[in-house]
JSON list of C-alpha atoms in Angstrom, two decimals:
[
{"chain": "A", "resi": 153, "resn": "UNK", "atom": "CA", "xyz": [25.00, -33.13, 43.78]},
{"chain": "A", "resi": 154, "resn": "UNK", "atom": "CA", "xyz": [28.46, -32.07, 44.95]},
{"chain": "A", "resi": 155, "resn": "UNK", "atom": "CA", "xyz": [29.13, -29.44, 47.58]},
{"chain": "A", "resi": 156, "resn": "UNK", "atom": "CA", "xyz": [29.37, -25.92, 46.07]},
{"chain": "A", "resi": 157, "resn": "UNK", "atom": "CA", "xyz": [32.80, -24.27, 45.99]},
{"chain": "A", "resi": 158, "resn": "UNK", "atom": "CA", "xyz": [31.82, -21.24, 48.05]},
{"chain": "A", "resi": 159, "resn": "UNK", "atom": "CA", "xyz": [35.38, -19.89, 48.21]},
{"chain": "A", "resi": 160, "resn": "UNK", "atom": "CA", "xyz": [35.59, -19.80, 44.41]},
{"chain": "A", "resi": 161, "resn": "UNK", "atom": "CA", "xyz": [32.15, -18.16, 44.22]},
{"chain": "A", "resi": 162, "resn": "UNK", "atom": "CA", "xyz": [33.13, -15.40, 46.59]},
{"chain": "A", "resi": 163, "resn": "UNK", "atom": "CA", "xyz": [36.46, -14.84, 44.83]},
{"chain": "A", "resi": 164, "resn": "UNK", "atom": "CA", "xyz": [34.89, -14.49, 41.39]},
{"chain": "A", "resi": 165, "resn": "UNK", "atom": "CA", "xyz": [32.01, -12.34, 42.64]},
{"chain": "A", "resi": 166, "resn": "UNK", "atom": "CA", "xyz": [34.36, -9.91, 44.34]},
{"chain": "A", "resi": 167, "resn": "UNK", "atom": "CA", "xyz": [36.48, -9.77, 41.17]},
{"chain": "A", "resi": 168, "resn": "UNK", "atom": "CA", "xyz": [33.42, -9.16, 39.03]},
{"chain": "A", "resi": 169, "resn": "UNK", "atom": "CA", "xyz": [32.09, -6.37, 41.18]},
{"chain": "A", "resi": 170, "resn": "UNK", "atom": "CA", "xyz": [35.54, -4.76, 41.23]},
{"chain": "A", "resi": 171, "resn": "UNK", "atom": "CA", "xyz": [35.72, -5.05, 37.43]},
{"chain": "A", "resi": 172, "resn": "UNK", "atom": "CA", "xyz": [32.29, -3.45, 37.11]},
{"chain": "A", "resi": 173, "resn": "UNK", "atom": "CA", "xyz": [33.38, -0.44, 39.16]},
{"chain": "A", "resi": 174, "resn": "UNK", "atom": "CA", "xyz": [36.39, -0.05, 36.88]},
{"chain": "A", "resi": 175, "resn": "UNK", "atom": "CA", "xyz": [34.29, -0.29, 33.70]},
{"chain": "A", "resi": 176, "resn": "UNK", "atom": "CA", "xyz": [32.00, 2.46, 34.94]},
{"chain": "A", "resi": 177, "resn": "UNK", "atom": "CA", "xyz": [35.01, 4.55, 36.00]},
{"chain": "A", "resi": 178, "resn": "UNK", "atom": "CA", "xyz": [36.32, 4.32, 32.42]},
{"chain": "A", "resi": 179, "resn": "UNK", "atom": "CA", "xyz": [32.97, 5.29, 30.97]},
{"chain": "A", "resi": 180, "resn": "UNK", "atom": "CA", "xyz": [32.60, 8.26, 33.30]},
{"chain": "A", "resi": 181, "resn": "UNK", "atom": "CA", "xyz": [36.16, 9.37, 32.53]},
{"chain": "A", "resi": 182, "resn": "UNK", "atom": "CA", "xyz": [35.22, 9.64, 28.85]},
{"chain": "A", "resi": 183, "resn": "UNK", "atom": "CA", "xyz": [31.58, 10.75, 29.06]},
{"chain": "A", "resi": 184, "resn": "UNK", "atom": "CA", "xyz": [32.02, 13.10, 32.00]},
{"chain": "A", "resi": 185, "resn": "UNK", "atom": "CA", "xyz": [29.43, 13.61, 34.67]},
{"chain": "A", "resi": 186, "resn": "UNK", "atom": "CA", "xyz": [27.09, 16.00, 32.85]},
{"chain": "A", "resi": 187, "resn": "UNK", "atom": "CA", "xyz": [26.07, 14.07, 29.76]},
{"chain": "A", "resi": 188, "resn": "UNK", "atom": "CA", "xyz": [22.67, 12.40, 29.55]},
{"chain": "A", "resi": 189, "resn": "UNK", "atom": "CA", "xyz": [24.34, 8.97, 29.62]},
{"chain": "A", "resi": 190, "resn": "UNK", "atom": "CA", "xyz": [26.37, 9.84, 32.72]},
{"chain": "A", "resi": 191, "resn": "UNK", "atom": "CA", "xyz": [23.35, 9.94, 35.02]},
{"chain": "A", "resi": 192, "resn": "UNK", "atom": "CA", "xyz": [22.26, 6.30, 34.69]},
{"chain": "A", "resi": 193, "resn": "UNK", "atom": "CA", "xyz": [25.91, 5.21, 34.57]},
{"chain": "A", "resi": 194, "resn": "UNK", "atom": "CA", "xyz": [26.64, 7.03, 37.84]},
{"chain": "A", "resi": 195, "resn": "UNK", "atom": "CA", "xyz": [23.63, 5.39, 39.50]},
{"chain": "A", "resi": 196, "resn": "UNK", "atom": "CA", "xyz": [24.66, 1.93, 38.33]},
{"chain": "A", "resi": 197, "resn": "UNK", "atom": "CA", "xyz": [28.28, 2.61, 39.32]},
{"chain": "A", "resi": 198, "resn": "UNK", "atom": "CA", "xyz": [27.19, 3.49, 42.85]},
{"chain": "A", "resi": 199, "resn": "UNK", "atom": "CA", "xyz": [25.32, 0.19, 43.15]},
{"chain": "A", "resi": 200, "resn": "UNK", "atom": "CA", "xyz": [28.33, -1.72, 41.84]},
{"chain": "A", "resi": 201, "resn": "UNK", "atom": "CA", "xyz": [30.54, 0.05, 44.38]},
{"chain": "A", "resi": 202, "resn": "UNK", "atom": "CA", "xyz": [28.21, -1.11, 47.15]},
{"chain": "A", "resi": 203, "resn": "UNK", "atom": "CA", "xyz": [28.31, -4.66, 45.74]},
{"chain": "A", "resi": 204, "resn": "UNK", "atom": "CA", "xyz": [32.12, -4.54, 45.74]},
{"chain": "A", "resi": 205, "resn": "UNK", "atom": "CA", "xyz": [32.22, -3.31, 49.33]},
{"chain": "A", "resi": 206, "resn": "UNK", "atom": "CA", "xyz": [29.93, -6.13, 50.44]},
{"chain": "A", "resi": 207, "resn": "UNK", "atom": "CA", "xyz": [32.08, -8.74, 48.71]},
{"chain": "A", "resi": 208, "resn": "UNK", "atom": "CA", "xyz": [35.24, -7.14, 50.12]},
{"chain": "A", "resi": 209, "resn": "UNK", "atom": "CA", "xyz": [33.71, -7.61, 53.58]},
{"chain": "A", "resi": 210, "resn": "UNK", "atom": "CA", "xyz": [32.72, -11.21, 52.84]},
{"chain": "A", "resi": 211, "resn": "UNK", "atom": "CA", "xyz": [36.23, -11.97, 51.54]},
{"chain": "A", "resi": 212, "resn": "UNK", "atom": "CA", "xyz": [37.72, -10.60, 54.76]},
{"chain": "A", "resi": 213, "resn": "UNK", "atom": "CA", "xyz": [35.22, -12.31, 57.07]},
{"chain": "A", "resi": 214, "resn": "UNK", "atom": "CA", "xyz": [35.56, -15.72, 55.43]},
{"chain": "A", "resi": 215, "resn": "UNK", "atom": "CA", "xyz": [39.30, -15.56, 54.76]},
{"chain": "A", "resi": 216, "resn": "UNK", "atom": "CA", "xyz": [38.94, -15.94, 50.99]},
{"chain": "A", "resi": 217, "resn": "UNK", "atom": "CA", "xyz": [42.00, -15.20, 48.86]},
{"chain": "A", "resi": 218, "resn": "UNK", "atom": "CA", "xyz": [41.05, -12.54, 46.30]},
{"chain": "A", "resi": 219, "resn": "UNK", "atom": "CA", "xyz": [41.87, -13.19, 42.68]},
{"chain": "A", "resi": 220, "resn": "UNK", "atom": "CA", "xyz": [45.49, -12.59, 41.75]},
{"chain": "A", "resi": 221, "resn": "UNK", "atom": "CA", "xyz": [44.19, -11.04, 38.53]},
{"chain": "A", "resi": 222, "resn": "UNK", "atom": "CA", "xyz": [42.86, -7.88, 40.22]},
{"chain": "A", "resi": 223, "resn": "UNK", "atom": "CA", "xyz": [45.59, -5.66, 38.69]},
{"chain": "A", "resi": 224, "resn": "UNK", "atom": "CA", "xyz": [44.62, -6.96, 35.24]},
{"chain": "A", "resi": 225, "resn": "UNK", "atom": "CA", "xyz": [40.89, -6.46, 35.88]},
{"chain": "A", "resi": 226, "resn": "UNK", "atom": "CA", "xyz": [41.65, -2.94, 37.14]},
{"chain": "A", "resi": 227, "resn": "UNK", "atom": "CA", "xyz": [43.25, -1.92, 33.84]},
{"chain": "A", "resi": 228, "resn": "UNK", "atom": "CA", "xyz": [41.13, -4.07, 31.53]},
{"chain": "A", "resi": 229, "resn": "UNK", "atom": "CA", "xyz": [37.88, -2.91, 33.11]},
{"chain": "A", "resi": 230, "resn": "UNK", "atom": "CA", "xyz": [38.81, 0.77, 32.87]},
{"chain": "A", "resi": 231, "resn": "UNK", "atom": "CA", "xyz": [39.96, 0.33, 29.25]},
{"chain": "A", "resi": 232, "resn": "UNK", "atom": "CA", "xyz": [36.78, -1.53, 28.28]},
{"chain": "A", "resi": 233, "resn": "UNK", "atom": "CA", "xyz": [34.65, 1.19, 29.82]},
{"chain": "A", "resi": 234, "resn": "UNK", "atom": "CA", "xyz": [36.64, 3.99, 28.21]},
{"chain": "A", "resi": 235, "resn": "UNK", "atom": "CA", "xyz": [36.76, 2.28, 24.81]},
{"chain": "A", "resi": 236, "resn": "UNK", "atom": "CA", "xyz": [33.03, 1.64, 24.67]},
{"chain": "A", "resi": 237, "resn": "UNK", "atom": "CA", "xyz": [32.28, 5.20, 25.80]},
{"chain": "A", "resi": 238, "resn": "UNK", "atom": "CA", "xyz": [34.63, 6.54, 23.10]},
{"chain": "A", "resi": 239, "resn": "UNK", "atom": "CA", "xyz": [32.61, 4.66, 20.48]},
{"chain": "A", "resi": 240, "resn": "UNK", "atom": "CA", "xyz": [29.33, 6.18, 21.69]},
{"chain": "A", "resi": 241, "resn": "UNK", "atom": "CA", "xyz": [27.10, 6.44, 24.74]},
{"chain": "A", "resi": 242, "resn": "UNK", "atom": "CA", "xyz": [25.04, 3.62, 23.21]},
{"chain": "A", "resi": 243, "resn": "UNK", "atom": "CA", "xyz": [28.15, 1.43, 23.02]},
{"chain": "A", "resi": 244, "resn": "UNK", "atom": "CA", "xyz": [28.80, 2.13, 26.70]},
{"chain": "A", "resi": 245, "resn": "UNK", "atom": "CA", "xyz": [25.26, 0.91, 27.37]},
{"chain": "A", "resi": 246, "resn": "UNK", "atom": "CA", "xyz": [25.82, -2.10, 25.11]},
{"chain": "A", "resi": 247, "resn": "UNK", "atom": "CA", "xyz": [28.79, -2.98, 27.31]},
{"chain": "A", "resi": 248, "resn": "UNK", "atom": "CA", "xyz": [26.57, -2.90, 30.39]},
{"chain": "A", "resi": 249, "resn": "UNK", "atom": "CA", "xyz": [23.82, -4.93, 28.71]},
{"chain": "A", "resi": 250, "resn": "UNK", "atom": "CA", "xyz": [26.28, -7.60, 27.58]},
{"chain": "A", "resi": 251, "resn": "UNK", "atom": "CA", "xyz": [28.01, -7.92, 30.94]},
{"chain": "A", "resi": 252, "resn": "UNK", "atom": "CA", "xyz": [24.79, -7.95, 32.91]},
{"chain": "A", "resi": 253, "resn": "UNK", "atom": "CA", "xyz": [23.41, -10.70, 30.67]},
{"chain": "A", "resi": 254, "resn": "UNK", "atom": "CA", "xyz": [26.36, -12.87, 31.65]},
{"chain": "A", "resi": 255, "resn": "UNK", "atom": "CA", "xyz": [26.26, -11.86, 35.32]},
{"chain": "A", "resi": 256, "resn": "UNK", "atom": "CA", "xyz": [22.56, -12.68, 35.55]},
{"chain": "A", "resi": 257, "resn": "UNK", "atom": "CA", "xyz": [23.32, -16.15, 34.17]},
{"chain": "A", "resi": 258, "resn": "UNK", "atom": "CA", "xyz": [26.37, -16.51, 36.44]},
{"chain": "A", "resi": 259, "resn": "UNK", "atom": "CA", "xyz": [24.46, -15.53, 39.60]},
{"chain": "A", "resi": 260, "resn": "UNK", "atom": "CA", "xyz": [21.57, -17.84, 38.66]},
{"chain": "A", "resi": 261, "resn": "UNK", "atom": "CA", "xyz": [24.03, -20.75, 38.36]},
{"chain": "A", "resi": 262, "resn": "UNK", "atom": "CA", "xyz": [25.54, -19.88, 41.73]},
{"chain": "A", "resi": 263, "resn": "UNK", "atom": "CA", "xyz": [22.14, -19.74, 43.41]},
{"chain": "A", "resi": 264, "resn": "UNK", "atom": "CA", "xyz": [21.28, -23.15, 41.98]},
{"chain": "A", "resi": 265, "resn": "UNK", "atom": "CA", "xyz": [24.59, -24.60, 43.20]},
{"chain": "A", "resi": 266, "resn": "UNK", "atom": "CA", "xyz": [24.18, -23.10, 46.67]},
{"chain": "A", "resi": 267, "resn": "UNK", "atom": "CA", "xyz": [20.63, -24.32, 47.17]},
{"chain": "A", "resi": 268, "resn": "UNK", "atom": "CA", "xyz": [19.98, -23.90, 50.89]},
{"chain": "A", "resi": 269, "resn": "UNK", "atom": "CA", "xyz": [23.59, -24.50, 51.99]},
{"chain": "A", "resi": 270, "resn": "UNK", "atom": "CA", "xyz": [24.54, -20.84, 52.60]},
{"chain": "A", "resi": 271, "resn": "UNK", "atom": "CA", "xyz": [21.46, -18.65, 53.14]},
{"chain": "A", "resi": 272, "resn": "UNK", "atom": "CA", "xyz": [23.46, -15.46, 53.83]},
{"chain": "A", "resi": 273, "resn": "UNK", "atom": "CA", "xyz": [25.49, -15.71, 50.62]},
{"chain": "A", "resi": 274, "resn": "UNK", "atom": "CA", "xyz": [22.43, -16.75, 48.64]},
{"chain": "A", "resi": 275, "resn": "UNK", "atom": "CA", "xyz": [20.50, -13.70, 49.86]},
{"chain": "A", "resi": 276, "resn": "UNK", "atom": "CA", "xyz": [23.36, -11.39, 48.88]},
{"chain": "A", "resi": 277, "resn": "UNK", "atom": "CA", "xyz": [23.69, -12.94, 45.43]},
{"chain": "A", "resi": 278, "resn": "UNK", "atom": "CA", "xyz": [19.92, -12.82, 44.83]},
{"chain": "A", "resi": 279, "resn": "UNK", "atom": "CA", "xyz": [19.78, -9.15, 45.84]},
{"chain": "A", "resi": 280, "resn": "UNK", "atom": "CA", "xyz": [22.68, -8.23, 43.59]},
{"chain": "A", "resi": 281, "resn": "UNK", "atom": "CA", "xyz": [21.33, -10.33, 40.72]},
{"chain": "A", "resi": 282, "resn": "UNK", "atom": "CA", "xyz": [18.09, -8.32, 40.82]},
{"chain": "A", "resi": 283, "resn": "UNK", "atom": "CA", "xyz": [20.07, -5.08, 40.60]},
{"chain": "A", "resi": 284, "resn": "UNK", "atom": "CA", "xyz": [22.18, -6.44, 37.71]},
{"chain": "A", "resi": 285, "resn": "UNK", "atom": "CA", "xyz": [18.95, -7.30, 35.86]},
{"chain": "A", "resi": 286, "resn": "UNK", "atom": "CA", "xyz": [17.82, -3.69, 36.43]},
{"chain": "A", "resi": 287, "resn": "UNK", "atom": "CA", "xyz": [21.14, -2.47, 35.02]},
{"chain": "A", "resi": 288, "resn": "UNK", "atom": "CA", "xyz": [20.61, -4.53, 31.87]},
{"chain": "A", "resi": 289, "resn": "UNK", "atom": "CA", "xyz": [17.09, -3.12, 31.48]},
{"chain": "A", "resi": 290, "resn": "UNK", "atom": "CA", "xyz": [18.40, 0.42, 31.98]},
{"chain": "A", "resi": 291, "resn": "UNK", "atom": "CA", "xyz": [21.11, -0.15, 29.37]},
{"chain": "A", "resi": 292, "resn": "UNK", "atom": "CA", "xyz": [18.59, -1.44, 26.82]},
{"chain": "A", "resi": 293, "resn": "UNK", "atom": "CA", "xyz": [16.25, 1.49, 27.55]},
{"chain": "A", "resi": 294, "resn": "UNK", "atom": "CA", "xyz": [19.20, 3.89, 27.12]},
{"chain": "A", "resi": 295, "resn": "UNK", "atom": "CA", "xyz": [19.93, 2.63, 23.59]},
{"chain": "A", "resi": 296, "resn": "UNK", "atom": "CA", "xyz": [22.35, -0.30, 23.95]},
{"chain": "A", "resi": 297, "resn": "UNK", "atom": "CA", "xyz": [20.89, -2.06, 20.92]},
{"chain": "A", "resi": 298, "resn": "UNK", "atom": "CA", "xyz": [21.49, 1.06, 18.78]},
{"chain": "A", "resi": 299, "resn": "UNK", "atom": "CA", "xyz": [25.27, 0.87, 19.34]},
{"chain": "A", "resi": 300, "resn": "UNK", "atom": "CA", "xyz": [27.39, 0.53, 16.20]},
{"chain": "A", "resi": 301, "resn": "UNK", "atom": "CA", "xyz": [27.94, -3.17, 15.52]},
{"chain": "A", "resi": 302, "resn": "UNK", "atom": "CA", "xyz": [25.81, -4.14, 18.53]},
{"chain": "A", "resi": 303, "resn": "UNK", "atom": "CA", "xyz": [25.61, -7.90, 17.85]},
{"chain": "A", "resi": 304, "resn": "UNK", "atom": "CA", "xyz": [29.37, -8.24, 17.42]},
{"chain": "A", "resi": 305, "resn": "UNK", "atom": "CA", "xyz": [30.20, -5.85, 20.26]},
{"chain": "A", "resi": 306, "resn": "UNK", "atom": "CA", "xyz": [27.80, -7.64, 22.60]},
{"chain": "A", "resi": 307, "resn": "UNK", "atom": "CA", "xyz": [29.07, -11.11, 21.67]},
{"chain": "A", "resi": 308, "resn": "UNK", "atom": "CA", "xyz": [32.71, -10.09, 22.16]},
{"chain": "A", "resi": 309, "resn": "UNK", "atom": "CA", "xyz": [32.05, -8.51, 25.56]},
{"chain": "A", "resi": 310, "resn": "UNK", "atom": "CA", "xyz": [29.99, -11.50, 26.70]},
{"chain": "A", "resi": 311, "resn": "UNK", "atom": "CA", "xyz": [32.79, -13.86, 25.67]},
{"chain": "A", "resi": 312, "resn": "UNK", "atom": "CA", "xyz": [35.34, -11.75, 27.54]},
{"chain": "A", "resi": 313, "resn": "UNK", "atom": "CA", "xyz": [33.10, -11.71, 30.60]},
{"chain": "A", "resi": 314, "resn": "UNK", "atom": "CA", "xyz": [32.78, -15.51, 30.58]},
{"chain": "A", "resi": 315, "resn": "UNK", "atom": "CA", "xyz": [36.56, -15.82, 30.26]},
{"chain": "A", "resi": 316, "resn": "UNK", "atom": "CA", "xyz": [37.12, -13.40, 33.17]},
{"chain": "A", "resi": 317, "resn": "UNK", "atom": "CA", "xyz": [34.69, -15.41, 35.32]},
{"chain": "A", "resi": 318, "resn": "UNK", "atom": "CA", "xyz": [36.47, -18.66, 34.52]},
{"chain": "A", "resi": 319, "resn": "UNK", "atom": "CA", "xyz": [39.91, -17.26, 35.23]},
{"chain": "A", "resi": 320, "resn": "UNK", "atom": "CA", "xyz": [38.93, -15.45, 38.44]},
{"chain": "A", "resi": 321, "resn": "UNK", "atom": "CA", "xyz": [37.42, -18.61, 39.93]},
{"chain": "A", "resi": 322, "resn": "UNK", "atom": "CA", "xyz": [40.82, -20.27, 39.87]},
{"chain": "A", "resi": 323, "resn": "UNK", "atom": "CA", "xyz": [43.55, -17.63, 39.83]}
]
C-alpha cells in the first residue's frame, strides 16, 4: 500500500469544511434565523465552523497550501445553500443529506488510507466524520426525503460534491 497523500487530504478537508460553512450561510440568508428549519441548520453550521477552524489551524501548522479554488467554493457554496433553501426547507435538508453522504464516504476512505500513519489527523477526521453522520441523520429527520425532486436533487448535489473533492485535492 502506498503512502497516503496527507497534504492533499488536509487541503481537500479544509476546502470542504469551508464550503459547508458557505452552504449553511446561504441557507440561513434565505430561511432567516427564526424558522423551524433554521435551528438545526444553525447548530450544524456552528459545528462546520469549528471543523473549518481546526483545518485552518492544521493547514497553518503543517504548511499546507490551501486550495486555489476557495473563491469559487465561497460563491458556489453560498449559492447552493441559498438555492436549495429557496426551493424549500426540505430541499435545504436534502442538500445537507446529499453532501454528508459523500463526506462520510470521503472521510472513511481517508481513514483507511491513513491507517496508523498519522494518529492526530485520523482522530480529527474520525471525530468530524461522526458529526457529519449526525448532520445527515438530522437532515433526514427534518424532511430531506420530502424535498421536491429529491432523488434528482440528491444525485446532482452528490455528483457536484465528488467533483469538488477531486478538484480541491489537486488545485
